[in-house]
C-alpha cells in the first residue's frame, strides 16, 4: 500500500453504540409499485426473488469452419472443379 499512515477510527463498543451511529438515508424505492414494474420488464421473479432478463439466444453457425486445406481447393460447383462447368 502507501507509506502514509491512515487514521484508524476507534471501534465502537457494543451494538447499542453501533446502532446509535446508524443514520437513515431515505434512499428507498422511487416508485410506488416497484415489484409490478420489475415484473413487467423482466417477468416473474425466480424462487430467490431476483428479477432476471430472459436468456438471449446466441446466433450459432451450424457449419464447421473451413480448414486451410479445404479453403485452397475449388468448390464443387465452380467452373474449375465442378460438374456445372
mmCIF file of N, CA and C in Angstrom, residues 13-61:
data_model
loop_
_atom_site.group_PDB
_atom_site.id
_atom_site.type_symbol
_atom_site.label_atom_id
_atom_site.label_comp_id
_atom_site.label_asym_id
_atom_site.label_seq_id
_atom_site.Cartn_x
_atom_site.Cartn_y
_atom_site.Cartn_z
ATOM 1 N N UNK A 13 -18.006 0.266 20.978
ATOM 2 C CA UNK A 13 -18.033 -0.808 21.960
ATOM 3 C C UNK A 13 -19.021 -1.916 21.693
ATOM 4 N N UNK A 14 -20.296 -1.663 21.780
ATOM 5 C CA UNK A 14 -21.283 -2.726 21.654
ATOM 6 C C UNK A 14 -22.319 -2.365 20.591
ATOM 7 N N UNK A 15 -23.333 -3.200 20.453
ATOM 8 C CA UNK A 15 -24.328 -2.984 19.415
ATOM 9 C C UNK A 15 -25.138 -1.716 19.654
ATOM 10 N N UNK A 16 -25.368 -1.344 20.888
ATOM 11 C CA UNK A 16 -26.113 -0.111 21.150
ATOM 12 C C UNK A 16 -25.335 1.105 20.652
ATOM 13 N N UNK A 17 -24.008 1.121 20.868
ATOM 14 C CA UNK A 17 -23.178 2.216 20.364
ATOM 15 C C UNK A 17 -23.192 2.241 18.836
ATOM 16 N N UNK A 18 -23.107 1.059 18.225
ATOM 17 C CA UNK A 18 -23.124 0.984 16.769
ATOM 18 C C UNK A 18 -24.465 1.443 16.216
ATOM 19 N N UNK A 19 -25.564 1.034 16.855
ATOM 20 C CA UNK A 19 -26.897 1.411 16.396
ATOM 21 C C UNK A 19 -27.115 2.913 16.497
ATOM 22 N N UNK A 20 -26.517 3.550 17.479
ATOM 23 C CA UNK A 20 -26.660 4.993 17.639
ATOM 24 C C UNK A 20 -26.018 5.756 16.481
ATOM 25 N N UNK A 21 -25.066 5.155 15.807
ATOM 26 C CA UNK A 21 -24.380 5.814 14.693
ATOM 27 C C UNK A 21 -25.059 5.576 13.344
ATOM 28 N N UNK A 22 -26.023 4.662 13.289
ATOM 29 C CA UNK A 22 -26.716 4.404 12.033
ATOM 30 C C UNK A 22 -27.629 5.583 11.706
ATOM 31 N N UNK A 23 -27.677 5.948 10.437
ATOM 32 C CA UNK A 23 -28.475 7.085 10.003
ATOM 33 C C UNK A 23 -29.346 6.641 8.829
ATOM 34 N N UNK A 24 -30.609 7.000 8.864
ATOM 35 C CA UNK A 24 -31.497 6.720 7.728
ATOM 36 C C UNK A 24 -31.160 7.677 6.595
ATOM 37 N N UNK A 25 -31.017 7.117 5.401
ATOM 38 C CA UNK A 25 -30.658 7.946 4.253
ATOM 39 C C UNK A 25 -31.874 8.354 3.437
ATOM 40 N N UNK A 26 -32.988 7.655 3.606
ATOM 41 C CA UNK A 26 -34.156 7.957 2.793
ATOM 42 C C UNK A 26 -34.016 7.434 1.374
ATOM 43 N N UNK A 27 -33.072 6.541 1.155
ATOM 44 C CA UNK A 27 -32.798 6.004 -0.169
ATOM 45 C C UNK A 27 -33.629 4.743 -0.396
ATOM 46 N N UNK A 28 -34.925 4.917 -0.581
ATOM 47 C CA UNK A 28 -35.814 3.794 -0.799
ATOM 48 C C UNK A 28 -36.267 3.754 -2.241
ATOM 49 N N UNK A 29 -37.283 2.930 -2.520
ATOM 50 C CA UNK A 29 -37.810 2.872 -3.887
ATOM 51 C C UNK A 29 -38.343 4.236 -4.319
ATOM 52 N N UNK A 30 -38.154 4.568 -5.584
ATOM 53 C CA UNK A 30 -38.601 5.865 -6.095
ATOM 54 C C UNK A 30 -39.965 5.799 -6.751
ATOM 55 N N UNK A 31 -40.543 4.598 -6.806
ATOM 56 C CA UNK A 31 -41.877 4.419 -7.383
ATOM 57 C C UNK A 31 -42.758 3.707 -6.362
ATOM 58 N N UNK A 32 -44.069 3.805 -6.568
ATOM 59 C CA UNK A 32 -44.994 3.202 -5.617
ATOM 60 C C UNK A 32 -45.029 1.682 -5.707
ATOM 61 N N UNK A 33 -45.023 1.129 -6.916
ATOM 62 C CA UNK A 33 -45.161 -0.313 -7.085
ATOM 63 C C UNK A 33 -43.976 -0.869 -7.873
ATOM 64 N N UNK A 34 -42.829 -0.918 -7.235
ATOM 65 C CA UNK A 34 -41.594 -1.350 -7.895
ATOM 66 C C UNK A 34 -41.680 -2.796 -8.372
ATOM 67 N N UNK A 35 -42.302 -3.677 -7.582
ATOM 68 C CA UNK A 35 -42.379 -5.092 -7.965
ATOM 69 C C UNK A 35 -43.186 -5.279 -9.241
ATOM 70 N N UNK A 36 -44.260 -4.535 -9.400
ATOM 71 C CA UNK A 36 -45.075 -4.653 -10.618
ATOM 72 C C UNK A 36 -44.274 -4.182 -11.829
ATOM 73 N N UNK A 37 -43.562 -3.063 -11.686
ATOM 74 C CA UNK A 37 -42.762 -2.546 -12.802
ATOM 75 C C UNK A 37 -41.643 -3.509 -13.193
ATOM 76 N N UNK A 38 -40.982 -4.098 -12.194
ATOM 77 C CA UNK A 38 -39.925 -5.071 -12.495
ATOM 78 C C UNK A 38 -40.494 -6.294 -13.203
ATOM 79 N N UNK A 39 -41.661 -6.752 -12.765
ATOM 80 C CA UNK A 39 -42.285 -7.918 -13.392
ATOM 81 C C UNK A 39 -42.677 -7.621 -14.833
ATOM 82 N N UNK A 40 -43.105 -6.395 -15.119
ATOM 83 C CA UNK A 40 -43.461 -6.036 -16.496
ATOM 84 C C UNK A 40 -42.240 -6.085 -17.415
ATOM 85 N N UNK A 41 -41.099 -5.688 -16.902
ATOM 86 C CA UNK A 41 -39.889 -5.649 -17.729
ATOM 87 C C UNK A 41 -39.211 -7.006 -17.801
ATOM 88 N N UNK A 42 -39.062 -7.686 -16.638
ATOM 89 C CA UNK A 42 -38.253 -8.895 -16.575
ATOM 90 C C UNK A 42 -39.040 -10.179 -16.360
ATOM 91 N N UNK A 43 -40.334 -10.096 -16.170
ATOM 92 C CA UNK A 43 -41.111 -11.285 -15.878
ATOM 93 C C UNK A 43 -41.125 -11.556 -14.382
ATOM 94 N N UNK A 44 -41.727 -12.653 -14.015
ATOM 95 C CA UNK A 44 -41.855 -13.000 -12.602
ATOM 96 C C UNK A 44 -40.487 -13.261 -11.983
ATOM 97 N N UNK A 45 -40.325 -12.958 -10.703
ATOM 98 C CA UNK A 45 -39.036 -13.231 -10.054
ATOM 99 C C UNK A 45 -38.818 -14.727 -9.880
ATOM 100 N N UNK A 46 -37.564 -15.128 -9.739
ATOM 101 C CA UNK A 46 -37.272 -16.539 -9.507
ATOM 102 C C UNK A 46 -37.534 -16.879 -8.039
ATOM 103 N N UNK A 47 -37.202 -18.100 -7.634
ATOM 104 C CA UNK A 47 -37.508 -18.548 -6.279
ATOM 105 C C UNK A 47 -36.784 -17.721 -5.221
ATOM 106 N N UNK A 48 -35.658 -17.113 -5.573
ATOM 107 C CA UNK A 48 -34.907 -16.295 -4.623
ATOM 108 C C UNK A 48 -35.389 -14.850 -4.614
ATOM 109 N N UNK A 49 -36.329 -14.500 -5.513
ATOM 110 C CA UNK A 49 -36.850 -13.146 -5.565
ATOM 111 C C UNK A 49 -36.105 -12.226 -6.504
ATOM 112 N N UNK A 50 -35.236 -12.792 -7.351
ATOM 113 C CA UNK A 50 -34.469 -11.980 -8.289
ATOM 114 C C UNK A 50 -35.200 -11.876 -9.612
ATOM 115 N N UNK A 51 -35.230 -10.675 -10.170
ATOM 116 C CA UNK A 51 -35.795 -10.456 -11.492
ATOM 117 C C UNK A 51 -34.645 -10.535 -12.487
ATOM 118 N N UNK A 52 -34.707 -11.446 -13.434
ATOM 119 C CA UNK A 52 -33.638 -11.604 -14.406
ATOM 120 C C UNK A 52 -34.207 -11.525 -15.810
ATOM 121 N N UNK A 53 -33.402 -11.027 -16.714
ATOM 122 C CA UNK A 53 -33.811 -10.940 -18.110
ATOM 123 C C UNK A 53 -33.824 -12.334 -18.713
ATOM 124 N N UNK A 54 -34.661 -12.572 -19.707
ATOM 125 C CA UNK A 54 -34.664 -13.883 -20.351
ATOM 126 C C UNK A 54 -33.347 -14.138 -21.070
ATOM 127 N N UNK A 55 -33.027 -15.405 -21.233
ATOM 128 C CA UNK A 55 -31.797 -15.786 -21.933
ATOM 129 C C UNK A 55 -31.885 -15.319 -23.385
ATOM 130 N N UNK A 56 -30.818 -14.745 -23.871
ATOM 131 C CA UNK A 56 -30.757 -14.294 -25.254
ATOM 132 C C UNK A 56 -30.118 -15.398 -26.077
ATOM 133 N N UNK A 57 -30.782 -15.794 -27.138
ATOM 134 C CA UNK A 57 -30.244 -16.843 -27.996
ATOM 135 C C UNK A 57 -29.046 -16.293 -28.761
ATOM 136 N N UNK A 58 -27.967 -17.020 -28.721
ATOM 137 C CA UNK A 58 -26.755 -16.624 -29.423
ATOM 138 C C UNK A 58 -26.795 -17.244 -30.804
ATOM 139 N N UNK A 59 -26.520 -16.446 -31.820
ATOM 140 C CA UNK A 59 -26.521 -16.941 -33.190
ATOM 141 C C UNK A 59 -25.336 -17.882 -33.370
ATOM 142 N N UNK A 60 -25.634 -19.132 -33.666
ATOM 143 C CA UNK A 60 -24.577 -20.120 -33.830
ATOM 144 C C UNK A 60 -24.563 -20.613 -35.266
ATOM 145 N N UNK A 61 -23.346 -20.806 -35.784
ATOM 146 C CA UNK A 61 -23.205 -21.368 -37.127
ATOM 147 C C UNK A 61 -23.357 -22.875 -37.059
#
